[in-house]
Amino acid sequence: MNRADETTHFGFRDVRLEDKQTLVNDVFHSVARRYDLMNDLMSGGLHRTWKDIMVNMLNPPKSDRPYTLLDVAGGTGDIAFRAAKASGAGFRATVCDINGDMLAVGRDRAVKRHLDDRVAFVEGNAEALAFPDRSFDGYTIAFGIRNVPRIELALAEAYRVLKIGGKFICLEFSAVEVPGLDRLYDYYSFNVIPALGRMVAGDAEPYRYLIESIRRFPHPRDFAAMLRAAGFARVAFQSLSGGIVTLHSGWRL
Ligand SMILES: C[S@@+](CC[C@H](N)C(=O)[O-])C[C@H]1O[C@@H](n2cnc3c(N)ncnc32)[C@H](O)[C@@H]1O
């Protein structure tokens, strides 16, 4: 097939692969200012616990040993700030995101937290990172990978920029398979979340996309196979909160 004809999903819609990133960028442009508030409202604060568990799993050194983290699709900086708090004086993070509006909110938050000397914000695409090979000790991506049109390219880039011995961790929504909880979760996702979006951010549509994109994301087993295909070793995954989210990990060895 001609590359220009390739299609992918944007929520439940089939779109040209080439168009997905622009549509995703529009979503995050419109939610950037309300992003952090909406995260708390939509997850009842649970996203904080999931992110804390992710940073625990990353386990950056508490000493002054140098450690560099690349947080891709890092948006407003949540993972980098948590990792900075959990680590010692040698820690530095780079938050890389394709959307300048999300990064601008992140930079303001870094200044308020006095973390702007340890956390840098860089505009860039997960599919083509502007960093040298083997330059980071850790790579994190939270609620970001499902927005990337060519996931295989992003995983290849993650592998390339990690040092040997570097750790990859991905936090992403997954399909709830617990009987009973799945119906409740569906009702909440397709009714309550878009309504919250309309009330708080003035538009339900971006939130409808975010929910639909969760349903289209590969099953954790299939995503684990993609990680192995990208070269990662000791690939593992762990469901949290009845499968609402899954933590994936792997090593560059
Ligand atoms: C749901 S937000 C997650 C933000 C943050 N990681 C968090 O957990 O709060 C998804 C982010 O992915 C970013 N994104 C989408 N496509 C991207 C790409 N191709 N490369 C880098 N970032 C991308 C968006 O701009 C957005 O900031």
PDB file of C-alpha atoms and ligand atoms in Angstrom:
ATOM      1  CA  MET A   1       0.000   0.000   0.000  1.00  0.00           C
ATOM      2  CA  ASN A   2       1.157   3.534  -0.733  1.00  0.00           C
ATOM      3  CA  ARG A   3       2.192   5.160   2.616  1.00  0.00           C
ATOM      4  CA  ALA A   4      -0.184   8.075   1.993  1.00  0.00           C
ATOM      5  CA  ASP A   5      -3.111   5.585   1.917  1.00  0.00           C
ATOM      6  CA  GLU A   6      -2.265   3.929   5.232  1.00  0.00           C
ATOM      7  CA  THR A   7      -4.979   4.352   7.839  1.00  0.00           C
ATOM      8  CA  THR A   8      -5.060   4.232  11.611  1.00  0.00           C
ATOM      9  CA  HIS A   9      -7.474   5.026  14.413  1.00  0.00           C
ATOM     10  CA  PHE A  10      -8.310   8.396  15.865  1.00  0.00           C
ATOM     11  CA  GLY A  11     -10.619   7.259  18.662  1.00  0.00           C
ATOM     12  CA  PHE A  12     -13.306   5.199  16.872  1.00  0.00           C
ATOM     13  CA  ARG A  13     -12.726   6.939  13.524  1.00  0.00           C
ATOM     14  CA  ASP A  14     -10.475   5.569  10.798  1.00  0.00           C
ATOM     15  CA  VAL A  15      -8.162   8.344   9.641  1.00  0.00           C
ATOM     16  CA  ARG A  16      -5.146   8.578   7.367  1.00  0.00           C
ATOM     17  CA  LEU A  17      -1.961   7.793   9.295  1.00  0.00           C
ATOM     18  CA  GLU A  18      -0.605  11.135   8.121  1.00  0.00           C
ATOM     19  CA  ASP A  19      -3.551  13.015   9.687  1.00  0.00           C
ATOM     20  CA  LYS A  20      -3.630  11.433  13.140  1.00  0.00           C
ATOM     21  CA  GLN A  21      -0.877  13.564  14.701  1.00  0.00           C
ATOM     22  CA  THR A  22      -2.563  16.824  13.667  1.00  0.00           C
ATOM     23  CA  LEU A  23      -5.860  15.658  15.179  1.00  0.00           C
ATOM     24  CA  VAL A  24      -4.081  14.583  18.401  1.00  0.00           C
ATOM     25  CA  ASN A  25      -2.273  17.941  18.567  1.00  0.00           C
ATOM     26  CA  ASP A  26      -5.615  19.773  18.292  1.00  0.00           C
ATOM     27  CA  VAL A  27      -6.945  17.762  21.243  1.00  0.00           C
ATOM     28  CA  PHE A  28      -3.999  18.626  23.524  1.00  0.00           C
ATOM     29  CA  HIS A  29      -3.908  22.227  22.335  1.00  0.00           C
ATOM     30  CA  SER A  30      -7.501  22.625  23.484  1.00  0.00           C
ATOM     31  CA  VAL A  31      -7.103  20.784  26.826  1.00  0.00           C
ATOM     32  CA  ALA A  32      -3.634  22.084  27.882  1.00  0.00           C
ATOM     33  CA  ARG A  33      -4.767  24.758  30.376  1.00  0.00           C
ATOM     34  CA  ARG A  34      -7.325  22.482  32.028  1.00  0.00           C
ATOM     35  CA  TYR A  35      -5.307  19.289  31.651  1.00  0.00           C
ATOM     36  CA  ASP A  36      -4.165  18.858  35.269  1.00  0.00           C
ATOM     37  CA  LEU A  37      -7.530  19.765  36.795  1.00  0.00           C
ATOM     38  CA  MET A  38      -9.350  17.410  34.408  1.00  0.00           C
ATOM     39  CA  ASN A  39      -6.949  14.561  35.240  1.00  0.00           C
ATOM     40  CA  ASP A  40      -7.848  14.880  38.916  1.00  0.00           C
ATOM     41  CA  LEU A  41     -11.577  15.130  38.207  1.00  0.00           C
ATOM     42  CA  MET A  42     -11.733  12.297  35.671  1.00  0.00           C
ATOM     43  CA  SER A  43      -9.707   9.819  37.731  1.00  0.00           C
ATOM     44  CA  GLY A  44     -10.875  10.966  41.180  1.00  0.00           C
ATOM     45  CA  GLY A  45      -7.197  11.665  41.910  1.00  0.00           C
ATOM     46  CA  LEU A  46      -6.214   8.061  41.098  1.00  0.00           C
ATOM     47  CA  HIS A  47      -3.777   9.158  38.376  1.00  0.00           C
ATOM     48  CA  ARG A  48      -1.535  10.454  41.178  1.00  0.00           C
ATOM     49  CA  THR A  49      -1.311   6.981  42.745  1.00  0.00           C
ATOM     50  CA  TRP A  50      -0.647   5.330  39.366  1.00  0.00           C
ATOM     51  CA  LYS A  51       2.121   7.839  38.626  1.00  0.00           C
ATOM     52  CA  ASP A  52       3.657   7.320  42.089  1.00  0.00           C
ATOM     53  CA  ILE A  53       3.716   3.554  41.463  1.00  0.00           C
ATOM     54  CA  MET A  54       5.396   4.181  38.093  1.00  0.00           C
ATOM     55  CA  VAL A  55       8.116   6.328  39.696  1.00  0.00           C
ATOM     56  CA  ASN A  56       8.605   3.722  42.446  1.00  0.00           C
ATOM     57  CA  MET A  57       9.186   1.150  39.741  1.00  0.00           C
ATOM     58  CA  LEU A  58      11.674   3.484  37.999  1.00  0.00           C
ATOM     59  CA  ASN A  59      13.528   3.776  41.312  1.00  0.00           C
ATOM     60  CA  PRO A  60      15.996   6.575  40.433  1.00  0.00           C
ATOM     61  CA  PRO A  61      19.052   6.781  42.739  1.00  0.00           C
ATOM     62  CA  LYS A  62      18.580   8.723  45.990  1.00  0.00           C
ATOM     63  CA  SER A  63      22.301   9.551  46.054  1.00  0.00           C
ATOM     64  CA  ASP A  64      24.090  12.252  44.049  1.00  0.00           C
ATOM     65  CA  ARG A  65      25.037   9.681  41.395  1.00  0.00           C
ATOM     66  CA  PRO A  66      24.229  11.180  37.959  1.00  0.00           C
ATOM     67  CA  TYR A  67      20.975   9.833  36.498  1.00  0.00           C
ATOM     68  CA  THR A  68      19.171  11.088  33.392  1.00  0.00           C
ATOM     69  CA  LEU A  69      15.495  10.498  32.666  1.00  0.00           C
ATOM     70  CA  LEU A  70      13.703  11.133  29.382  1.00  0.00           C
ATOM     71  CA  ASP A  71       9.959  11.514  29.931  1.00  0.00           C
ATOM     72  CA  VAL A  72       8.344  11.335  26.498  1.00  0.00           C
ATOM     73  CA  ALA A  73       4.853  12.722  25.862  1.00  0.00           C
ATOM     74  CA  GLY A  74       5.575  14.244  29.258  1.00  0.00           C
ATOM     75  CA  GLY A  75       3.051  17.061  28.832  1.00  0.00           C
ATOM     76  CA  THR A  76       2.851  19.223  31.935  1.00  0.00           C
ATOM     77  CA  GLY A  77       5.678  17.407  33.736  1.00  0.00           C
ATOM     78  CA  ASP A  78       3.930  15.161  36.282  1.00  0.00           C
ATOM     79  CA  ILE A  79       6.258  12.163  35.946  1.00  0.00           C
ATOM     80  CA  ALA A  80       9.463  14.218  35.842  1.00  0.00           C
ATOM     81  CA  PHE A  81       8.461  16.206  38.961  1.00  0.00           C
ATOM     82  CA  ARG A  82       7.605  13.034  40.875  1.00  0.00           C
ATOM     83  CA  ALA A  83      10.871  11.384  39.811  1.00  0.00           C
ATOM     84  CA  ALA A  84      12.849  14.507  40.808  1.00  0.00           C
ATOM     85  CA  LYS A  85      11.238  14.448  44.272  1.00  0.00           C
ATOM     86  CA  ALA A  86      12.041  10.746  44.674  1.00  0.00           C
ATOM     87  CA  SER A  87      15.705  11.069  43.734  1.00  0.00           C
ATOM     88  CA  GLY A  88      19.012  12.587  44.772  1.00  0.00           C
ATOM     89  CA  ALA A  89      21.063  15.575  43.601  1.00  0.00           C
ATOM     90  CA  GLY A  90      22.418  13.789  40.507  1.00  0.00           C
ATOM     91  CA  PHE A  91      18.964  13.522  38.902  1.00  0.00           C
ATOM     92  CA  ARG A  92      18.126  15.413  35.686  1.00  0.00           C
ATOM     93  CA  ALA A  93      14.994  14.992  33.577  1.00  0.00           C
ATOM     94  CA  THR A  94      14.086  16.038  30.056  1.00  0.00           C
ATOM     95  CA  VAL A  95      10.378  16.281  29.330  1.00  0.00           C
ATOM     96  CA  CYS A  96       9.820  15.831  25.615  1.00  0.00           C
ATOM     97  CA  ASP A  97       6.397  16.511  24.082  1.00  0.00           C
ATOM     98  CA  ILE A  98       5.140  17.393  20.628  1.00  0.00           C
ATOM     99  CA  ASN A  99       2.783  20.042  21.974  1.00  0.00           C
ATOM    100  CA  GLY A 100       4.195  23.449  22.946  1.00  0.00           C
ATOM    101  CA  ASP A 101       1.032  24.365  24.894  1.00  0.00           C
ATOM    102  CA  MET A 102       1.388  21.391  27.241  1.00  0.00           C
ATOM    103  CA  LEU A 103       5.112  22.147  27.690  1.00  0.00           C
ATOM    104  CA  ALA A 104       4.393  25.817  28.487  1.00  0.00           C
ATOM    105  CA  VAL A 105       2.123  24.744  31.371  1.00  0.00           C
ATOM    106  CA  GLY A 106       4.863  22.324  32.486  1.00  0.00           C
ATOM    107  CA  ARG A 107       7.561  25.022  32.491  1.00  0.00           C
ATOM    108  CA  ASP A 108       5.401  27.281  34.714  1.00  0.00           C
ATOM    109  CA  ARG A 109       4.817  24.390  37.097  1.00  0.00           C
ATOM    110  CA  ALA A 110       8.567  23.599  37.219  1.00  0.00           C
ATOM    111  CA  VAL A 111       9.352  27.200  38.208  1.00  0.00           C
ATOM    112  CA  LYS A 112       6.685  27.147  40.944  1.00  0.00           C
ATOM    113  CA  ARG A 113       8.161  23.887  42.296  1.00  0.00           C
ATOM    114  CA  HIS A 114      11.770  25.208  42.112  1.00  0.00           C
ATOM    115  CA  LEU A 115      12.607  22.302  39.824  1.00  0.00           C
ATOM    116  CA  ASP A 116      13.463  24.286  36.684  1.00  0.00           C
ATOM    117  CA  ASP A 117      17.200  23.634  37.190  1.00  0.00           C
ATOM    118  CA  ARG A 118      16.649  19.842  37.187  1.00  0.00           C
ATOM    119  CA  VAL A 119      13.796  19.433  34.713  1.00  0.00           C
ATOM    120  CA  ALA A 120      14.109  20.705  31.117  1.00  0.00           C
ATOM    121  CA  PHE A 121      11.262  20.910  28.584  1.00  0.00           C
ATOM    122  CA  VAL A 122      11.946  20.142  24.936  1.00  0.00           C
ATOM    123  CA  GLU A 123       9.540  20.046  21.991  1.00  0.00           C
ATOM    124  CA  GLY A 124       9.890  16.839  19.983  1.00  0.00           C
ATOM    125  CA  ASN A 125       8.193  13.848  18.407  1.00  0.00           C
ATOM    126  CA  ALA A 126       8.374  10.424  20.103  1.00  0.00           C
ATOM    127  CA  GLU A 127       8.774   8.879  16.636  1.00  0.00           C
ATOM    128  CA  ALA A 128      11.992  10.796  15.863  1.00  0.00           C
ATOM    129  CA  LEU A 129      13.809  11.897  19.013  1.00  0.00           C
ATOM    130  CA  ALA A 130      16.537  14.509  18.671  1.00  0.00           C
ATOM    131  CA  PHE A 131      18.808  12.849  21.255  1.00  0.00           C
ATOM    132  CA  PRO A 132      21.974  10.810  20.732  1.00  0.00           C
ATOM    133  CA  ASP A 133      22.052   7.016  20.970  1.00  0.00           C
ATOM    134  CA  ARG A 134      22.437   5.594  24.492  1.00  0.00           C
ATOM    135  CA  SER A 135      22.070   8.907  26.299  1.00  0.00           C
ATOM    136  CA  PHE A 136      19.477   8.222  29.050  1.00  0.00           C
ATOM    137  CA  ASP A 137      19.312   5.946  32.101  1.00  0.00           C
ATOM    138  CA  GLY A 138      15.518   5.859  32.075  1.00  0.00           C
ATOM    139  CA  TYR A 139      12.710   6.398  29.566  1.00  0.00           C
ATOM    140  CA  THR A 140       9.137   6.929  30.761  1.00  0.00           C
ATOM    141  CA  ILE A 141       5.937   7.519  28.827  1.00  0.00           C
ATOM    142  CA  ALA A 142       2.662   7.959  30.743  1.00  0.00           C
ATOM    143  CA  PHE A 143      -0.685   8.058  28.955  1.00  0.00           C
ATOM    144  CA  GLY A 144       1.215   9.063  25.846  1.00  0.00           C
ATOM    145  CA  ILE A 145       1.958   6.065  23.653  1.00  0.00           C
ATOM    146  CA  ARG A 146      -1.639   5.543  22.496  1.00  0.00           C
ATOM    147  CA  ASN A 147      -1.607   9.022  20.977  1.00  0.00           C
ATOM    148  CA  VAL A 148       1.457   8.320  18.838  1.00  0.00           C
ATOM    149  CA  PRO A 149       0.523   7.298  15.264  1.00  0.00           C
ATOM    150  CA  ARG A 150       3.433   4.884  14.661  1.00  0.00           C
ATOM    151  CA  ILE A 151       3.975   3.109  17.978  1.00  0.00           C
ATOM    152  CA  GLU A 152       6.705   0.826  16.552  1.00  0.00           C
ATOM    153  CA  LEU A 153       8.805   3.877  15.604  1.00  0.00           C
ATOM    154  CA  ALA A 154       8.415   5.364  19.090  1.00  0.00           C
ATOM    155  CA  LEU A 155       9.511   2.081  20.707  1.00  0.00           C
ATOM    156  CA  ALA A 156      12.527   1.825  18.396  1.00  0.00           C
ATOM    157  CA  GLU A 157      13.484   5.371  19.394  1.00  0.00           C
ATOM    158  CA  ALA A 158      13.028   4.582  23.097  1.00  0.00           C
ATOM    159  CA  TYR A 159      15.405   1.653  22.715  1.00  0.00           C
ATOM    160  CA  ARG A 160      17.930   3.718  20.732  1.00  0.00           C
ATOM    161  CA  VAL A 161      18.240   6.572  23.264  1.00  0.00           C
ATOM    162  CA  LEU A 162      18.488   4.310  26.337  1.00  0.00           C
ATOM    163  CA  LYS A 163      21.918   3.390  27.660  1.00  0.00           C
ATOM    164  CA  ILE A 164      22.750  -0.293  27.989  1.00  0.00           C
ATOM    165  CA  GLY A 165      21.202  -1.195  31.332  1.00  0.00           C
ATOM    166  CA  GLY A 166      18.586   1.563  30.908  1.00  0.00           C
ATOM    167  CA  LYS A 167      14.967   1.035  31.932  1.00  0.00           C
ATOM    168  CA  PHE A 168      11.789   1.632  29.917  1.00  0.00           C
ATOM    169  CA  ILE A 169       8.449   2.132  31.680  1.00  0.00           C
ATOM    170  CA  CYS A 170       5.119   2.862  30.079  1.00  0.00           C
ATOM    171  CA  LEU A 171       1.890   3.652  31.932  1.00  0.00           C
ATOM    172  CA  GLU A 172      -1.207   3.360  29.781  1.00  0.00           C
ATOM    173  CA  PHE A 173      -4.937   2.773  30.057  1.00  0.00           C
ATOM    174  CA  SER A 174      -6.118  -0.720  29.290  1.00  0.00           C
ATOM    175  CA  ALA A 175      -9.410  -2.563  28.849  1.00  0.00           C
ATOM    176  CA  VAL A 176     -11.164  -3.450  32.117  1.00  0.00           C
ATOM    177  CA  GLU A 177     -11.987  -7.156  32.081  1.00  0.00           C
ATOM    178  CA  VAL A 178     -13.413  -7.593  35.599  1.00  0.00           C
ATOM    179  CA  PRO A 179     -17.125  -8.567  35.175  1.00  0.00           C
ATOM    180  CA  GLY A 180     -19.362  -5.815  36.546  1.00  0.00           C
ATOM    181  CA  LEU A 181     -16.570  -3.272  36.775  1.00  0.00           C
ATOM    182  CA  ASP A 182     -16.337  -3.264  32.954  1.00  0.00           C
ATOM    183  CA  ARG A 183     -19.977  -2.074  32.573  1.00  0.00           C
ATOM    184  CA  LEU A 184     -19.611   0.548  35.271  1.00  0.00           C
ATOM    185  CA  TYR A 185     -16.368   1.743  33.697  1.00  0.00           C
ATOM    186  CA  ASP A 186     -18.004   1.944  30.243  1.00  0.00           C
ATOM    187  CA  TYR A 187     -20.882   3.994  31.591  1.00  0.00           C
ATOM    188  CA  TYR A 188     -18.506   6.328  33.414  1.00  0.00           C
ATOM    189  CA  SER A 189     -16.208   6.666  30.394  1.00  0.00           C
ATOM    190  CA  PHE A 190     -18.778   7.341  27.714  1.00  0.00           C
ATOM    191  CA  ASN A 191     -21.234   9.421  29.759  1.00  0.00           C
ATOM    192  CA  VAL A 192     -19.641  11.021  32.803  1.00  0.00           C
ATOM    193  CA  ILE A 193     -16.246  11.963  31.324  1.00  0.00           C
ATOM    194  CA  PRO A 194     -17.523  13.792  28.202  1.00  0.00           C
ATOM    195  CA  ALA A 195     -20.071  15.603  30.433  1.00  0.00           C
ATOM    196  CA  LEU A 196     -17.257  16.653  32.806  1.00  0.00           C
ATOM    197  CA  GLY A 197     -15.281  17.864  29.784  1.00  0.00           C
ATOM    198  CA  ARG A 198     -18.220  19.980  28.642  1.00  0.00           C
ATOM    199  CA  MET A 199     -18.751  21.459  32.129  1.00  0.00           C
ATOM    200  CA  VAL A 200     -15.150  22.125  33.114  1.00  0.00           C
ATOM    201  CA  ALA A 201     -13.322  22.657  29.828  1.00  0.00           C
ATOM    202  CA  GLY A 202     -16.291  23.763  27.699  1.00  0.00           C
ATOM    203  CA  ASP A 203     -15.971  20.933  25.147  1.00  0.00           C
ATOM    204  CA  ALA A 204     -16.841  17.216  25.349  1.00  0.00           C
ATOM    205  CA  GLU A 205     -15.180  16.212  22.060  1.00  0.00           C
ATOM    206  CA  PRO A 206     -11.488  16.019  23.171  1.00  0.00           C
ATOM    207  CA  TYR A 207     -12.535  13.800  26.082  1.00  0.00           C
ATOM    208  CA  ARG A 208     -14.583  11.541  23.813  1.00  0.00           C
ATOM    209  CA  TYR A 209     -11.390  11.041  21.749  1.00  0.00           C
ATOM    210  CA  LEU A 210      -9.352  10.227  24.863  1.00  0.00           C
ATOM    211  CA  ILE A 211     -11.856   7.539  25.908  1.00  0.00           C
ATOM    212  CA  GLU A 212     -12.235   6.048  22.448  1.00  0.00           C
ATOM    213  CA  SER A 213      -8.467   5.896  21.976  1.00  0.00           C
ATOM    214  CA  ILE A 214      -8.201   3.766  25.142  1.00  0.00           C
ATOM    215  CA  ARG A 215     -10.506   1.146  23.596  1.00  0.00           C
ATOM    216  CA  ARG A 216      -8.417   1.015  20.447  1.00  0.00           C
ATOM    217  CA  PHE A 217      -5.066   0.553  22.202  1.00  0.00           C
ATOM    218  CA  PRO A 218      -3.462  -2.938  21.937  1.00  0.00           C
ATOM    219  CA  HIS A 219      -4.101  -5.487  24.704  1.00  0.00           C
ATOM    220  CA  PRO A 220      -1.231  -5.551  27.286  1.00  0.00           C
ATOM    221  CA  ARG A 221      -0.102  -8.964  25.947  1.00  0.00           C
ATOM    222  CA  ASP A 222       0.175  -7.555  22.418  1.00  0.00           C
ATOM    223  CA  PHE A 223       1.919  -4.408  23.593  1.00  0.00           C
ATOM    224  CA  ALA A 224       4.429  -6.565  25.503  1.00  0.00           C
ATOM    225  CA  ALA A 225       5.131  -8.422  22.237  1.00  0.00           C
ATOM    226  CA  MET A 226       5.757  -5.049  20.530  1.00  0.00           C
ATOM    227  CA  LEU A 227       8.281  -4.191  23.266  1.00  0.00           C
ATOM    228  CA  ARG A 228      10.113  -7.480  22.730  1.00  0.00           C
ATOM    229  CA  ALA A 229      10.110  -6.872  18.962  1.00  0.00           C
ATOM    230  CA  ALA A 230      11.718  -3.457  19.595  1.00  0.00           C
ATOM    231  CA  GLY A 231      14.585  -5.249  21.379  1.00  0.00           C
ATOM    232  CA  PHE A 232      13.652  -4.848  25.039  1.00  0.00           C
ATOM    233  CA  ALA A 233      14.559  -7.624  27.487  1.00  0.00           C
ATOM    234  CA  ARG A 234      12.821  -8.816  30.661  1.00  0.00           C
ATOM    235  CA  VAL A 235       9.548  -7.329  29.417  1.00  0.00           C
ATOM    236  CA  ALA A 236       6.789  -7.446  32.030  1.00  0.00           C
ATOM    237  CA  PHE A 237       3.418  -5.859  32.709  1.00  0.00           C
ATOM    238  CA  GLN A 238       1.258  -5.335  35.744  1.00  0.00           C
ATOM    239  CA  SER A 239      -2.412  -4.303  35.874  1.00  0.00           C
ATOM    240  CA  LEU A 240      -3.526  -1.692  38.385  1.00  0.00           C
ATOM    241  CA  SER A 241      -7.026  -0.797  39.639  1.00  0.00           C
ATOM    242  CA  GLY A 242      -8.804  -3.780  38.077  1.00  0.00           C
ATOM    243  CA  GLY A 243      -7.069  -3.286  34.738  1.00  0.00           C
ATOM    244  CA  ILE A 244      -8.001   0.391  34.252  1.00  0.00           C
ATOM    245  CA  VAL A 245      -4.295   1.010  33.674  1.00  0.00           C
ATOM    246  CA  THR A 246      -1.278  -1.199  32.970  1.00  0.00           C
ATOM    247  CA  LEU A 247       2.379  -0.597  33.766  1.00  0.00           C
ATOM    248  CA  HIS A 248       4.765  -2.045  31.173  1.00  0.00           C
ATOM    249  CA  SER A 249       8.486  -2.343  31.701  1.00  0.00           C
ATOM    250  CA  GLY A 250      11.549  -3.549  29.873  1.00  0.00           C
ATOM    251  CA  TRP A 251      15.331  -3.132  29.859  1.00  0.00           C
ATOM    252  CA  ARG A 252      17.892  -2.362  27.229  1.00  0.00           C
ATOM    253  CA  LEU A 253      20.501  -5.024  27.968  1.00  0.00           C
TER     254      LEU A 253
HETATM  255  C1  LIG B   1      -2.571  12.340  28.029  1.00  0.00           C
HETATM  256  S1  LIG B   1      -1.164  13.414  27.823  1.00  0.00           S
HETATM  257  C2  LIG B   1      -0.044  12.739  28.991  1.00  0.00           C
HETATM  258  C3  LIG B   1       0.816  13.770  29.672  1.00  0.00           C
HETATM  259  C4  LIG B   1       1.657  13.268  30.854  1.00  0.00           C
HETATM  260  N1  LIG B   1       2.557  12.204  30.468  1.00  0.00           N
HETATM  261  C5  LIG B   1       0.801  12.820  32.003  1.00  0.00           C
HETATM  262  O1  LIG B   1       0.759  11.619  32.277  1.00  0.00           O
HETATM  263  O2  LIG B   1       0.145  13.650  32.627  1.00  0.00           O
HETATM  264  C6  LIG B   1      -0.515  12.867  26.285  1.00  0.00           C
HETATM  265  C7  LIG B   1       0.615  13.714  25.736  1.00  0.00           C
HETATM  266  O3  LIG B   1       1.158  13.077  24.575  1.00  0.00           O
HETATM  267  C8  LIG B   1       1.657  14.095  23.730  1.00  0.00           C
HETATM  268  N2  LIG B   1       1.928  13.531  22.398  1.00  0.00           N
HETATM  269  C9  LIG B   1       1.039  13.108  21.476  1.00  0.00           C
HETATM  270  N3  LIG B   1       1.682  12.665  20.378  1.00  0.00           N
HETATM  271  C10 LIG B   1       3.022  12.788  20.616  1.00  0.00           C
HETATM  272  C11 LIG B   1       4.197  12.486  19.869  1.00  0.00           C
HETATM  273  N4  LIG B   1       4.116  11.955  18.652  1.00  0.00           N
HETATM  274  N5  LIG B   1       5.394  12.751  20.422  1.00  0.00           N
HETATM  275  C12 LIG B   1       5.483  13.294  21.671  1.00  0.00           C
HETATM  276  N6  LIG B   1       4.411  13.608  22.415  1.00  0.00           N
HETATM  277  C13 LIG B   1       3.192  13.348  21.899  1.00  0.00           C
HETATM  278  C14 LIG B   1       0.544  15.123  23.782  1.00  0.00           C
HETATM  279  O4  LIG B   1       0.949  16.372  23.295  1.00  0.00           O
HETATM  280  C15 LIG B   1       0.195  15.105  25.283  1.00  0.00           C
HETATM  281  O5  LIG B   1       0.912  16.078  25.984  1.00  0.00           O
END
